[in-house]
Coordinates of C-alpha atoms and ligand atoms in Angstrom, one line a residue:
M1 CA 22.9 -121.2 -83.4
E2 CA 23.2 -121.4 -79.8
P3 CA 21.7 -125.4 -78.2
A4 CA 18.6 -124.9 -77.1
H5 CA 18.9 -125.6 -73.1
A6 CA 21.3 -122.8 -73.1
V7 CA 18.5 -121.0 -70.8
T8 CA 15.9 -124.6 -69.6
S9 CA 17.7 -127.9 -69.0
N10 CA 17.0 -130.0 -65.7
G11 CA 19.4 -132.0 -64.7
N12 CA 22.6 -133.2 -66.7
G13 CA 20.6 -136.0 -68.6
S14 CA 18.4 -134.3 -70.7
Y15 CA 21.1 -131.7 -70.8
D16 CA 23.7 -133.9 -71.9
C17 CA 21.0 -135.1 -74.8
D18 CA 19.8 -131.5 -76.0
I19 CA 23.4 -130.0 -76.4
I20 CA 24.6 -133.7 -78.2
S21 CA 21.4 -133.2 -80.1
W22 CA 22.6 -129.5 -81.0
F23 CA 25.7 -131.1 -81.8
D24 CA 24.1 -133.2 -84.3
S25 CA 22.1 -131.0 -86.2
V26 CA 25.3 -128.4 -86.3
S27 CA 27.2 -131.1 -88.0
E28 CA 24.4 -132.4 -90.2
N29 CA 24.2 -129.2 -91.7
A30 CA 27.8 -127.6 -91.7
A31 CA 28.6 -125.8 -94.9
I32 CA 24.9 -124.2 -93.8
V33 CA 25.7 -123.2 -90.5
Q34 CA 28.7 -122.4 -91.7
R35 CA 27.6 -119.9 -94.4
E36 CA 25.3 -118.6 -91.8
T37 CA 28.2 -117.8 -89.5
L38 CA 30.3 -116.1 -91.9
G39 CA 26.9 -114.4 -92.2
R40 CA 26.4 -112.4 -89.1
I41 CA 30.1 -112.2 -88.6
L42 CA 30.6 -110.0 -91.5
E43 CA 26.2 -108.6 -90.1
L44 CA 27.6 -107.9 -87.0
N45 CA 31.2 -106.2 -88.3
Y46 CA 30.0 -104.7 -91.5
G47 CA 32.0 -101.3 -91.9
V48 CA 34.6 -101.9 -89.5
E49 CA 38.0 -100.3 -90.7
Y50 CA 39.5 -102.9 -91.8
L51 CA 37.2 -104.9 -93.7
K52 CA 35.9 -101.2 -95.3
K53 CA 39.2 -101.3 -96.9
W54 CA 38.5 -104.7 -99.3
F55 CA 34.9 -104.1 -98.6
G56 CA 34.2 -100.5 -100.0
D57 CA 30.7 -99.9 -99.8
V58 CA 29.2 -103.4 -100.6
K59 CA 25.6 -103.7 -99.6
I60 CA 26.4 -107.7 -98.0
Q61 CA 23.5 -107.1 -96.1
E62 CA 21.4 -107.4 -99.5
M63 CA 23.1 -110.5 -100.2
D64 CA 22.1 -114.4 -99.9
A65 CA 24.4 -116.5 -98.0
C66 CA 26.3 -118.3 -101.2
A67 CA 26.7 -115.2 -103.2
L68 CA 28.7 -113.1 -99.3
E69 CA 30.6 -116.3 -99.1
S70 CA 32.2 -115.5 -102.4
L71 CA 32.8 -112.6 -102.7
Y72 CA 33.9 -112.5 -99.1
T73 CA 37.1 -114.9 -99.8
S74 CA 37.3 -113.0 -103.2
L75 CA 37.6 -109.9 -102.1
V76 CA 39.4 -109.9 -98.6
P77 CA 42.7 -111.3 -98.8
L78 CA 44.2 -114.1 -96.2
A79 CA 46.0 -112.5 -93.7
S80 CA 49.2 -113.6 -90.7
H81 CA 49.2 -112.0 -88.0
A82 CA 52.0 -110.0 -88.4
D83 CA 49.6 -108.6 -90.9
L84 CA 46.4 -107.9 -88.7
E85 CA 49.0 -107.0 -85.7
P86 CA 49.3 -102.9 -87.0
F87 CA 45.2 -102.7 -86.2
I88 CA 45.7 -104.8 -82.9
Q89 CA 48.5 -102.9 -81.7
R90 CA 46.5 -99.8 -82.3
I91 CA 43.3 -101.1 -80.3
A92 CA 45.5 -101.7 -77.4
D93 CA 46.7 -98.6 -77.4
G94 CA 43.8 -97.3 -76.9
D95 CA 42.1 -96.0 -80.5
T96 CA 37.9 -96.7 -79.9
D97 CA 37.2 -96.8 -83.8
P98 CA 35.8 -99.4 -84.6
I99 CA 38.8 -101.0 -86.5
L100 CA 37.9 -104.8 -86.5
T101 CA 34.3 -105.1 -84.4
Q102 CA 31.4 -102.8 -84.1
Q103 CA 32.0 -103.5 -80.2
P104 CA 34.5 -102.2 -78.5
I105 CA 37.6 -104.6 -77.8
T106 CA 38.3 -104.0 -73.9
T107 CA 40.1 -107.1 -73.8
L108 CA 43.2 -108.9 -75.4
S109 CA 44.6 -112.5 -74.8
L110 CA 48.6 -113.3 -75.4
S111 CA 48.6 -116.6 -77.0
S112 CA 51.1 -118.6 -75.5
G113 CA 54.0 -117.4 -77.8
T114 CA 56.0 -120.3 -76.8
T115 CA 54.9 -122.5 -80.1
E116 CA 56.3 -118.8 -82.2
G117 CA 59.0 -116.9 -79.7
R118 CA 57.4 -114.7 -79.2
P119 CA 53.4 -113.5 -77.6
K120 CA 51.0 -111.5 -79.4
F121 CA 48.3 -110.0 -79.0
V122 CA 44.6 -111.9 -79.8
P123 CA 41.4 -110.0 -79.3
F124 CA 38.9 -111.3 -76.8
T125 CA 35.5 -110.7 -76.2
R126 CA 32.6 -112.4 -74.1
H127 CA 32.0 -114.6 -77.4
S128 CA 35.4 -116.5 -76.5
S129 CA 34.2 -117.1 -73.4
Q130 CA 31.1 -118.1 -73.8
T131 CA 32.7 -120.5 -76.9
T132 CA 35.1 -122.1 -74.2
L133 CA 32.1 -122.9 -71.8
Q134 CA 29.7 -124.1 -74.7
I135 CA 32.9 -126.8 -76.0
F136 CA 33.7 -127.6 -72.4
R137 CA 30.1 -128.4 -71.8
L138 CA 30.1 -130.6 -75.1
A139 CA 32.8 -132.2 -74.4
A140 CA 31.8 -133.0 -70.7
A141 CA 28.3 -134.4 -72.1
Y142 CA 30.4 -136.5 -74.8
R143 CA 32.8 -138.3 -71.4
S144 CA 30.2 -139.0 -69.5
R145 CA 29.0 -141.2 -72.2
V146 CA 32.1 -143.2 -71.9
Y147 CA 32.8 -142.5 -68.9
P148 CA 29.8 -140.8 -66.2
I149 CA 31.0 -139.6 -62.9
R150 CA 29.3 -138.6 -60.2
D151 CA 27.4 -135.5 -59.3
G152 CA 29.1 -132.7 -57.0
G153 CA 31.9 -134.8 -57.1
R154 CA 35.2 -132.8 -57.1
I155 CA 38.5 -132.2 -60.2
L156 CA 41.6 -131.8 -59.2
E157 CA 42.8 -129.4 -62.3
F158 CA 46.8 -128.5 -63.0
I159 CA 44.9 -125.2 -64.2
Y160 CA 46.8 -121.4 -63.5
S161 CA 46.4 -117.9 -64.2
S162 CA 49.1 -115.5 -65.3
K163 CA 48.9 -112.0 -64.3
Q164 CA 46.8 -109.8 -65.8
F165 CA 48.2 -106.3 -66.9
K166 CA 47.3 -103.6 -69.0
T167 CA 47.5 -102.1 -71.9
K168 CA 48.9 -98.3 -73.4
G169 CA 45.3 -97.6 -73.5
G170 CA 43.8 -99.8 -70.6
L171 CA 43.1 -102.6 -72.2
T172 CA 43.0 -105.7 -69.8
A173 CA 46.0 -108.5 -71.3
G174 CA 46.6 -111.7 -70.9
T175 CA 46.3 -115.3 -71.8
A176 CA 43.1 -116.7 -72.8
T177 CA 43.0 -118.7 -70.2
T178 CA 43.4 -116.5 -67.4
H179 CA 40.3 -114.3 -69.2
Y180 CA 39.0 -117.8 -69.0
Y181 CA 39.5 -118.5 -65.3
A182 CA 38.5 -114.9 -64.2
S183 CA 35.2 -115.6 -66.3
E184 CA 31.0 -115.3 -65.3
E185 CA 31.6 -118.6 -67.7
F186 CA 34.4 -120.7 -65.5
K187 CA 31.4 -120.6 -62.0
I188 CA 28.7 -120.9 -64.9
K189 CA 31.0 -124.4 -66.3
Q190 CA 31.1 -126.1 -63.1
E191 CA 27.3 -125.2 -61.9
K192 CA 26.4 -127.3 -65.2
T193 CA 28.9 -129.9 -65.1
K194 CA 27.9 -130.7 -61.9
S195 CA 31.5 -131.0 -60.8
F196 CA 33.1 -128.9 -58.4
T197 CA 37.3 -127.7 -58.9
C198 CA 39.2 -129.1 -55.6
S199 CA 40.9 -124.8 -55.3
P200 CA 39.9 -121.6 -55.3
Q201 CA 40.2 -118.7 -57.5
E202 CA 42.9 -117.3 -55.2
V203 CA 44.9 -120.7 -56.5
I204 CA 44.1 -120.2 -59.4
S205 CA 45.5 -116.6 -59.6
S206 CA 48.5 -116.6 -57.8
G207 CA 50.6 -115.9 -59.9
D208 CA 53.0 -118.5 -59.2
Y209 CA 53.2 -121.6 -60.2
K210 CA 55.3 -123.4 -57.8
Q211 CA 52.5 -122.1 -54.8
S212 CA 50.0 -122.7 -56.6
T213 CA 51.2 -126.4 -57.9
Y214 CA 51.6 -127.5 -53.9
C215 CA 48.3 -126.5 -52.7
H216 CA 46.7 -128.1 -55.4
L217 CA 48.0 -131.1 -55.3
L218 CA 47.3 -130.3 -51.2
L219 CA 43.5 -129.5 -51.6
G220 CA 43.0 -132.6 -54.7
L221 CA 44.4 -134.8 -51.5
F222 CA 42.5 -133.5 -48.9
F223 CA 39.4 -134.3 -51.3
S224 CA 40.9 -137.1 -52.6
D225 CA 38.0 -139.2 -52.8
Q226 CA 35.5 -137.2 -53.8
V227 CA 37.6 -136.0 -57.0
E228 CA 36.6 -138.0 -59.9
F229 CA 38.8 -136.9 -62.5
I230 CA 42.4 -135.0 -62.4
T231 CA 42.7 -131.9 -65.6
S232 CA 44.5 -129.0 -67.3
T233 CA 44.9 -128.0 -70.0
F234 CA 48.0 -129.4 -71.9
A235 CA 49.7 -132.5 -70.8
Y236 CA 52.5 -130.7 -69.7
S237 CA 51.4 -129.6 -66.8
I238 CA 50.1 -132.7 -65.4
I239 CA 53.6 -134.1 -65.2
Q240 CA 55.0 -130.9 -63.9
A241 CA 52.4 -130.9 -61.0
F242 CA 53.8 -135.1 -59.8
A243 CA 57.5 -134.4 -60.7
S244 CA 56.4 -131.4 -57.7
F245 CA 54.9 -134.3 -55.9
E246 CA 57.3 -136.2 -55.8
E247 CA 59.9 -134.1 -54.3
H248 CA 56.8 -132.8 -51.7
W249 CA 55.0 -134.8 -50.8
K250 CA 56.4 -135.0 -47.7
E251 CA 55.3 -131.4 -46.4
I252 CA 52.1 -132.0 -47.5
C253 CA 51.4 -135.1 -45.5
N254 CA 52.4 -133.5 -42.4
D255 CA 50.3 -130.1 -43.7
I256 CA 47.3 -132.2 -44.7
R257 CA 47.9 -134.0 -40.5
E258 CA 48.1 -131.1 -39.2
A259 CA 46.4 -128.3 -41.1
T260 CA 49.3 -126.0 -41.1
L261 CA 50.7 -124.9 -45.1
C262 CA 54.6 -124.6 -44.9
S263 CA 56.7 -121.4 -45.1
R264 CA 57.6 -122.3 -48.7
I265 CA 53.9 -120.9 -49.5
T266 CA 54.5 -117.0 -48.5
L267 CA 51.3 -115.1 -50.4
P268 CA 49.2 -114.4 -47.7
R269 CA 46.4 -114.2 -49.9
I270 CA 47.0 -118.1 -51.2
R271 CA 47.8 -119.1 -47.6
K272 CA 44.8 -117.5 -46.3
A273 CA 42.3 -119.5 -48.5
V274 CA 44.0 -122.9 -48.3
L275 CA 43.9 -122.0 -44.2
D276 CA 39.8 -122.2 -44.5
I277 CA 39.5 -124.9 -46.4
I278 CA 41.5 -127.3 -44.7
S279 CA 41.2 -129.0 -41.3
S280 CA 43.2 -131.8 -40.0
K281 CA 43.4 -135.3 -41.0
P282 CA 45.8 -137.4 -39.8
S283 CA 43.9 -140.9 -41.5
L284 CA 44.5 -140.0 -44.5
A285 CA 47.4 -137.8 -44.0
S286 CA 49.2 -141.3 -42.9
Q287 CA 47.7 -142.9 -45.2
I288 CA 49.2 -141.1 -48.4
E289 CA 52.0 -141.3 -46.4
A290 CA 51.8 -145.1 -46.7
I291 CA 51.3 -144.9 -50.1
C292 CA 53.5 -143.1 -51.5
E293 CA 56.7 -145.1 -49.3
D294 CA 55.3 -148.1 -51.7
L295 CA 55.0 -145.3 -54.9
Q296 CA 58.7 -144.4 -54.3
A297 CA 60.0 -148.0 -54.3
S298 CA 58.0 -148.4 -57.9
D299 CA 59.0 -145.2 -59.1
W300 CA 55.4 -143.6 -58.6
Y301 CA 53.8 -146.3 -61.1
S302 CA 50.2 -145.6 -60.9
L303 CA 50.0 -143.4 -57.9
I304 CA 46.8 -141.3 -60.4
P305 CA 44.4 -144.0 -58.9
R306 CA 46.6 -145.5 -56.1
L307 CA 45.8 -141.5 -54.6
W308 CA 42.3 -140.7 -56.0
P309 CA 40.7 -144.2 -55.5
N310 CA 37.8 -142.5 -57.2
V311 CA 39.4 -140.8 -60.5
K312 CA 37.6 -142.7 -63.8
Y313 CA 40.2 -140.5 -66.5
V314 CA 42.6 -138.1 -67.0
Y315 CA 42.2 -135.7 -68.9
S316 CA 44.4 -132.8 -71.2
I317 CA 45.4 -131.9 -74.9
M318 CA 47.7 -135.2 -75.0
T319 CA 48.2 -134.5 -79.1
G320 CA 50.9 -132.8 -81.5
S321 CA 53.4 -130.7 -78.6
M322 CA 52.0 -133.0 -75.9
Q323 CA 52.3 -136.2 -77.1
P324 CA 56.2 -136.3 -76.1
Y325 CA 54.7 -136.5 -72.5
L326 CA 52.5 -139.5 -72.8
K327 CA 54.3 -142.4 -71.4
K328 CA 55.8 -140.4 -68.4
L329 CA 51.7 -139.8 -67.8
R330 CA 50.7 -143.2 -68.6
H331 CA 53.1 -144.0 -65.9
Y332 CA 51.4 -141.9 -63.0
A333 CA 47.6 -142.9 -64.0
G334 CA 48.3 -147.0 -64.9
S335 CA 45.6 -148.8 -65.9
L336 CA 42.9 -145.3 -65.7
P337 CA 41.7 -143.7 -69.3
L338 CA 43.5 -140.6 -70.6
V339 CA 41.3 -138.9 -72.3
S340 CA 42.6 -136.8 -75.6
A341 CA 41.0 -132.6 -74.9
D342 CA 40.2 -130.2 -77.6
Y343 CA 41.5 -128.3 -79.7
G344 CA 41.5 -124.9 -79.8
S345 CA 43.9 -121.7 -79.9
T346 CA 43.9 -118.3 -78.3
E347 CA 42.1 -117.3 -81.9
S348 CA 39.5 -119.7 -82.2
W349 CA 37.9 -122.9 -80.4
I350 CA 38.3 -125.4 -83.3
G351 CA 37.1 -129.0 -82.7
L352 CA 35.8 -131.6 -80.2
N353 CA 37.2 -135.2 -79.5
L354 CA 34.1 -136.8 -79.5
D355 CA 35.1 -140.4 -78.9
P356 CA 36.6 -140.0 -75.2
S357 CA 37.9 -143.9 -75.9
L358 CA 40.1 -143.6 -78.2
P359 CA 44.2 -144.1 -76.9
P360 CA 45.1 -140.1 -77.9
E361 CA 46.9 -141.6 -80.6
D362 CA 44.2 -142.2 -82.4
V363 CA 42.4 -138.9 -81.8
T364 CA 40.3 -136.7 -84.1
F365 CA 38.9 -133.2 -84.1
T366 CA 35.3 -132.3 -85.6
V367 CA 35.5 -128.9 -86.9
M368 CA 32.7 -126.9 -84.8
P369 CA 30.5 -124.7 -87.7
T370 CA 29.2 -122.5 -85.7
F371 CA 32.4 -121.0 -83.7
S372 CA 34.5 -119.5 -86.4
Y373 CA 34.4 -119.3 -90.4
F374 CA 36.5 -121.6 -91.5
E375 CA 39.0 -122.6 -94.5
F376 CA 41.5 -124.5 -95.3
I377 CA 45.1 -124.5 -97.9
P378 CA 44.9 -127.8 -98.7
L379 CA 49.1 -128.2 -98.2
Y380 CA 51.2 -130.7 -101.1
R381 CA 54.9 -131.8 -100.0
Q382 CA 57.7 -130.9 -101.8
K383 CA 59.1 -134.4 -102.5
Q384 CA 62.0 -133.5 -103.9
D385 CA 62.2 -130.4 -105.7
L386 CA 65.7 -129.4 -103.6
T387 CA 65.9 -125.9 -105.0
S388 CA 63.0 -123.9 -102.8
G389 CA 64.7 -122.7 -100.0
T390 CA 62.9 -122.2 -97.0
V391 CA 59.5 -123.0 -99.0
D392 CA 58.2 -126.1 -97.3
F393 CA 54.4 -127.3 -98.8
I394 CA 53.4 -125.8 -102.2
E395 CA 49.6 -124.4 -101.1
D396 CA 46.6 -124.4 -103.6
E397 CA 43.5 -122.1 -103.1
P398 CA 41.9 -122.1 -100.1
V399 CA 38.5 -124.2 -99.7
P400 CA 35.6 -123.9 -97.5
L401 CA 35.1 -126.4 -94.6
S402 CA 32.4 -128.9 -97.5
Q403 CA 35.2 -129.6 -99.6
V404 CA 37.6 -130.5 -97.9
K405 CA 39.0 -134.0 -99.0
V406 CA 40.0 -137.0 -96.7
G407 CA 43.6 -137.8 -96.1
Q408 CA 45.0 -134.3 -97.6
E409 CA 46.5 -132.3 -95.8
Y410 CA 45.1 -128.2 -95.1
E411 CA 46.5 -125.5 -93.4
I412 CA 43.6 -124.0 -91.1
V413 CA 41.7 -120.2 -91.8
L414 CA 40.2 -118.4 -89.7
T415 CA 37.2 -116.1 -89.8
T416 CA 36.5 -115.3 -86.3
F417 CA 33.9 -113.2 -84.1
T418 CA 36.3 -111.3 -82.9
G419 CA 37.3 -109.9 -85.8
L420 CA 40.4 -111.6 -87.4
Y421 CA 39.5 -111.9 -90.9
R422 CA 41.1 -114.8 -92.9
Y423 CA 43.6 -115.4 -90.3
R424 CA 45.8 -117.9 -91.3
L425 CA 46.5 -120.0 -88.0
G426 CA 50.0 -122.2 -88.9
D427 CA 48.2 -124.9 -88.0
V428 CA 49.1 -128.2 -90.3
V429 CA 46.2 -130.9 -89.6
E430 CA 44.6 -133.6 -92.1
V431 CA 41.3 -134.8 -92.7
A432 CA 40.6 -137.8 -90.7
G433 CA 36.9 -138.5 -92.1
F434 CA 33.9 -136.5 -91.3
Y435 CA 30.6 -137.1 -88.9
K436 CA 28.0 -135.9 -90.7
G437 CA 28.7 -132.5 -92.1
A438 CA 31.4 -131.9 -90.0
P439 CA 35.8 -132.5 -91.0
K440 CA 37.2 -134.5 -88.4
L441 CA 41.1 -133.4 -88.3
N442 CA 44.2 -135.3 -87.0
F443 CA 46.1 -132.2 -85.5
I444 CA 49.6 -132.6 -87.4
C445 CA 52.2 -129.9 -86.6
R446 CA 52.9 -126.3 -86.5
R447 CA 53.3 -125.0 -90.0
K448 CA 56.7 -123.5 -89.1
L449 CA 59.5 -125.2 -90.3
I450 CA 61.7 -125.7 -86.6
L451 CA 65.0 -127.4 -88.2
T452 CA 66.5 -125.9 -91.4
V453 CA 70.0 -125.0 -92.1
N454 CA 69.8 -124.8 -95.9
I455 CA 67.4 -127.2 -98.1
D456 CA 67.0 -129.0 -95.2
K457 CA 62.7 -129.1 -94.1
N458 CA 61.7 -130.4 -91.0
T459 CA 58.6 -129.8 -88.7
E460 CA 58.3 -130.1 -85.1
K461 CA 56.6 -133.6 -86.3
D462 CA 60.0 -134.7 -87.8
L463 CA 61.9 -134.2 -84.5
Q464 CA 59.7 -135.2 -82.4
L465 CA 59.1 -138.0 -84.8
V466 CA 63.4 -138.6 -84.6
V467 CA 63.3 -137.9 -80.9
E468 CA 61.4 -141.0 -80.9
R469 CA 62.9 -143.2 -82.3
G470 CA 67.0 -142.1 -80.6
S471 CA 64.9 -142.1 -77.3
Q472 CA 63.8 -145.5 -77.4
L473 CA 67.5 -146.7 -77.3
L474 CA 67.3 -145.4 -73.7
S475 CA 64.3 -147.0 -72.0
K476 CA 65.9 -150.3 -73.0
F477 CA 68.4 -148.9 -70.6
G478 CA 66.2 -148.2 -68.0
A479 CA 66.6 -144.7 -68.8
E480 CA 63.7 -142.3 -69.7
L481 CA 63.8 -139.2 -72.0
I482 CA 62.8 -136.3 -69.7
D483 CA 62.0 -133.1 -72.1
F484 CA 63.9 -131.9 -75.4
T485 CA 64.7 -129.3 -77.6
S486 CA 66.9 -128.4 -81.0
H487 CA 68.5 -125.7 -82.7
A488 CA 69.9 -125.6 -86.0
D489 CA 73.3 -123.5 -85.7
L490 CA 75.0 -122.2 -88.3
M491 CA 77.2 -120.2 -86.9
H492 CA 79.4 -123.0 -87.5
Q493 CA 80.2 -124.7 -90.5
P494 CA 79.0 -126.5 -92.1
G495 CA 75.4 -126.0 -90.3
H496 CA 74.8 -128.8 -87.8
Y497 CA 71.4 -130.0 -86.5
I498 CA 72.0 -129.9 -82.6
I499 CA 69.2 -131.7 -79.8
Y500 CA 68.9 -131.7 -75.8
W501 CA 68.3 -133.5 -73.9
E502 CA 67.3 -134.0 -70.3
I503 CA 67.7 -137.8 -69.2
K504 CA 66.3 -138.9 -66.1
G505 CA 68.8 -142.0 -65.1
E506 CA 72.4 -143.5 -65.9
V507 CA 73.3 -144.2 -69.4
E508 CA 76.8 -145.7 -70.8
E509 CA 78.9 -142.9 -72.9
R510 CA 78.4 -146.0 -75.8
V511 CA 74.3 -145.9 -75.8
L512 CA 74.0 -141.5 -75.9
G513 CA 76.7 -142.3 -79.0
E514 CA 74.4 -144.4 -80.7
C515 CA 71.1 -142.4 -79.5
C516 CA 73.0 -139.8 -81.2
R517 CA 74.3 -141.5 -84.4
E518 CA 70.5 -143.1 -84.6
M519 CA 68.6 -139.7 -84.7
D520 CA 71.1 -138.3 -87.3
A521 CA 70.3 -141.3 -89.7
S522 CA 66.2 -141.3 -88.8
F523 CA 65.7 -137.7 -90.3
V524 CA 63.7 -138.6 -93.5
D525 CA 63.7 -134.9 -95.0
H526 CA 65.1 -135.8 -98.5
G527 CA 67.0 -132.1 -98.1
Y528 CA 68.5 -133.5 -95.0
V529 CA 69.7 -136.9 -96.2
V530 CA 71.1 -135.2 -99.4
S531 CA 73.0 -132.7 -97.5
R532 CA 74.2 -134.7 -95.2
R533 CA 75.5 -137.4 -97.1
T534 CA 77.2 -134.2 -99.3
N535 CA 78.6 -133.2 -95.8
S536 CA 76.6 -129.9 -96.7
I537 CA 74.9 -130.0 -93.3
G538 CA 77.3 -131.9 -90.4
P539 CA 77.3 -134.8 -88.1
L540 CA 74.3 -133.9 -85.8
E541 CA 75.5 -132.9 -82.4
L542 CA 72.8 -134.4 -79.1
C543 CA 74.0 -132.3 -75.9
I544 CA 72.9 -133.7 -72.8
V545 CA 71.5 -131.0 -70.7
E546 CA 71.9 -131.6 -67.1
R547 CA 68.8 -132.2 -64.5
G548 CA 66.3 -128.9 -63.9
T549 CA 67.4 -127.9 -66.8
F550 CA 64.3 -127.4 -68.6
K551 CA 62.3 -126.6 -65.5
K552 CA 64.8 -123.3 -65.0
I553 CA 63.0 -122.9 -69.7
L554 CA 60.0 -122.9 -68.0
D555 CA 61.0 -120.4 -65.3
Y556 CA 62.2 -118.1 -67.8
F557 CA 58.9 -118.2 -70.0
I558 CA 57.2 -117.7 -67.0
G559 CA 59.4 -115.0 -66.0
N560 CA 58.7 -113.4 -68.9
G561 CA 54.4 -113.1 -68.6
A562 CA 53.6 -117.2 -69.7
A563 CA 51.5 -119.0 -68.1
L564 CA 52.5 -122.3 -66.8
S565 CA 48.6 -123.9 -68.2
Q566 CA 49.5 -122.6 -72.1
F567 CA 53.0 -123.7 -71.9
K568 CA 54.6 -125.6 -74.5
T569 CA 57.8 -126.7 -73.7
P570 CA 60.0 -124.6 -77.4
R571 CA 60.9 -127.1 -79.6
C572 CA 63.2 -125.4 -81.6
T573 CA 65.2 -122.5 -80.5
S574 CA 67.2 -119.1 -81.5
D575 CA 66.8 -117.1 -78.8
Q576 CA 70.1 -116.2 -76.7
M577 CA 69.0 -116.4 -73.4
L578 CA 67.4 -119.9 -73.9
L579 CA 70.9 -121.5 -75.9
R580 CA 73.3 -119.8 -72.9
I581 CA 70.5 -121.8 -70.5
L582 CA 71.1 -124.7 -72.9
N583 CA 74.4 -124.4 -73.4
V584 CA 75.7 -124.4 -69.9
C585 CA 73.6 -127.2 -68.7
S586 CA 75.5 -129.0 -71.4
I587 CA 77.1 -131.6 -69.4
K588 CA 77.6 -134.3 -72.3
R589 CA 78.1 -133.4 -76.1
Y590 CA 77.9 -136.7 -78.4
R591 CA 78.6 -136.2 -82.2
S592 CA 77.0 -138.2 -84.7
T593 CA 79.0 -140.9 -86.8
A594 CA 75.8 -142.3 -89.4
Y595 CA 77.0 -140.8 -92.7
N596 CA 80.9 -141.1 -92.2
Ligands
LIG1 P1 48.4 -121.4 -77.9 O1 49.3 -120.3 -78.4 O2 48.4 -120.6 -76.1 O3 47.3 -120.2 -78.0 O4 48.0 -122.0 -78.0 C1 47.1 -122.9 -79.7 C2 48.0 -124.0 -80.0 O5 48.6 -124.9 -79.4 C3 47.1 -124.4 -81.2 O6 48.0 -123.5 -82.7 C4 48.0 -125.8 -82.1 O7 49.3 -125.7 -82.4 C5 48.4 -126.4 -80.3 N1 47.1 -127.1 -79.8 C6 46.1 -126.1 -79.3 N2 45.3 -127.5 -78.9 C7 45.3 -129.0 -79.7 C8 45.6 -130.2 -79.7 N3 44.4 -131.2 -79.1 N4 46.4 -131.2 -80.0 C9 47.5 -130.3 -80.3 N5 47.6 -129.4 -80.5 C10 47.2 -128.6 -79.6

């Protein structure tokens, strides 16, 4: 079930056609391919402890694919990460029995943890890197149909490895992106897509994101005329890189002029690797300086095409929790297209953006039927039921990929080659349509409720919409929302929501008070509206934090082992340390007058 080209490709043109026609055929037969995928996963892992627990001694080898699918879903229960954690922990501690997979697991990935509050271990195998390579090559083939790039060109990639470490049992652990950047597949991807990253491995894996960012920018500019596109895993990293460029461009120009590295780059490995690449380019440095003087006057509008004249597009995950950064990204990108990247998780890749020309707001992800076995739990929103406490959706029985319905929302369930069986991913998606036999998904949000005081139920998406409404007023007054998060304060009676904003620009008190009121009035969840009317939830509080607060939050996460490549600002927090940072940095507080 691998693309035929894997061994024989003679040039990108025919290779692109090969991989696209392979994808067409697996999507055409998605239902069959899914059953085959499940069959392969179960065959490879037949007899492992976890499956034996549910299957007993049933001989699955003799079953046909349809019967196996229904037996599997009737015997093996849905599981959360917490259910699998004891098994994964034994593996981490060095138990080499076939617990989840027949092939020994030697590497564990750490999911970013910024969505769930705490990092989780997930098994990582060669299959994980291979599927990453496959989806990247497929995505590159689709992109090149719309935005062709020059063979042998460069990519300015804001990518970062976190530190790898050993578990008690001696397994290598780190983020999935860290394992991928260190893998053979990362090198193969560059050769096969004929595009090469500007930075050497030492910069990607320095372990100090500030030094890496500086060097990514320096090398990106050193090779500026060769750069064909700019990318990162999540859009946040591009925003943070250019925010840092606004601060350090003079030093970068100086280093390009002199072929030196400023004193903020202290790590010997990274210094040597970068100094080995660069040479003195005084005229390029003067040219960049002149452009930057100019850009400063227009608040860095169109920075990307001005500094990288051959860039064709900006490519990154821009959906879900990255959507709030789109405005800033558009500001930096000027008229360049923004191409929204694919949908995946540490646990498995899920779907591919087949239409790179679509604006990020309209992007859908076509499920990759060979990567994992997917099930979908239908979710129905509770409109009027105010008695159900923290239950967010009503669930129906999970259905296979071939039975999903357009317009319906689902939670994704994964069975992976890495030993996760009927694992609830916790993401909510909506089926937008089909590409041949494969569903196209809209990413909606993480399932977990983030804001709830009593009968109210608000997800990350609900908060995002409310913040978008509230911050529209800011733009009218020439200010800009840099980042935000929230907290449900239950310590004080009645409980209430606190939304923290970091903003750029001066805004009158009156306007901020109005933003606060607007947000409070914009939560449409029935439980919230009723509770606000009866004052069983108090008025929403808007806290303005000083500039640089969200950078401190990033540093706090990085200090705890998160990787910038997978960082997502938590949109709601109860983490005491984070709340302390937010509260110490609060400079103004407003209480909503809505519902008075
Ligand atoms: P991680 O914890 O780093 O494995 O992050 C995986 C999570 O990031 C997924 O479960 C999604 O919630 C989110 N995510 C990944 N790709 C996308 C995407 N293209 N659009 C929206 N959210 C995404």
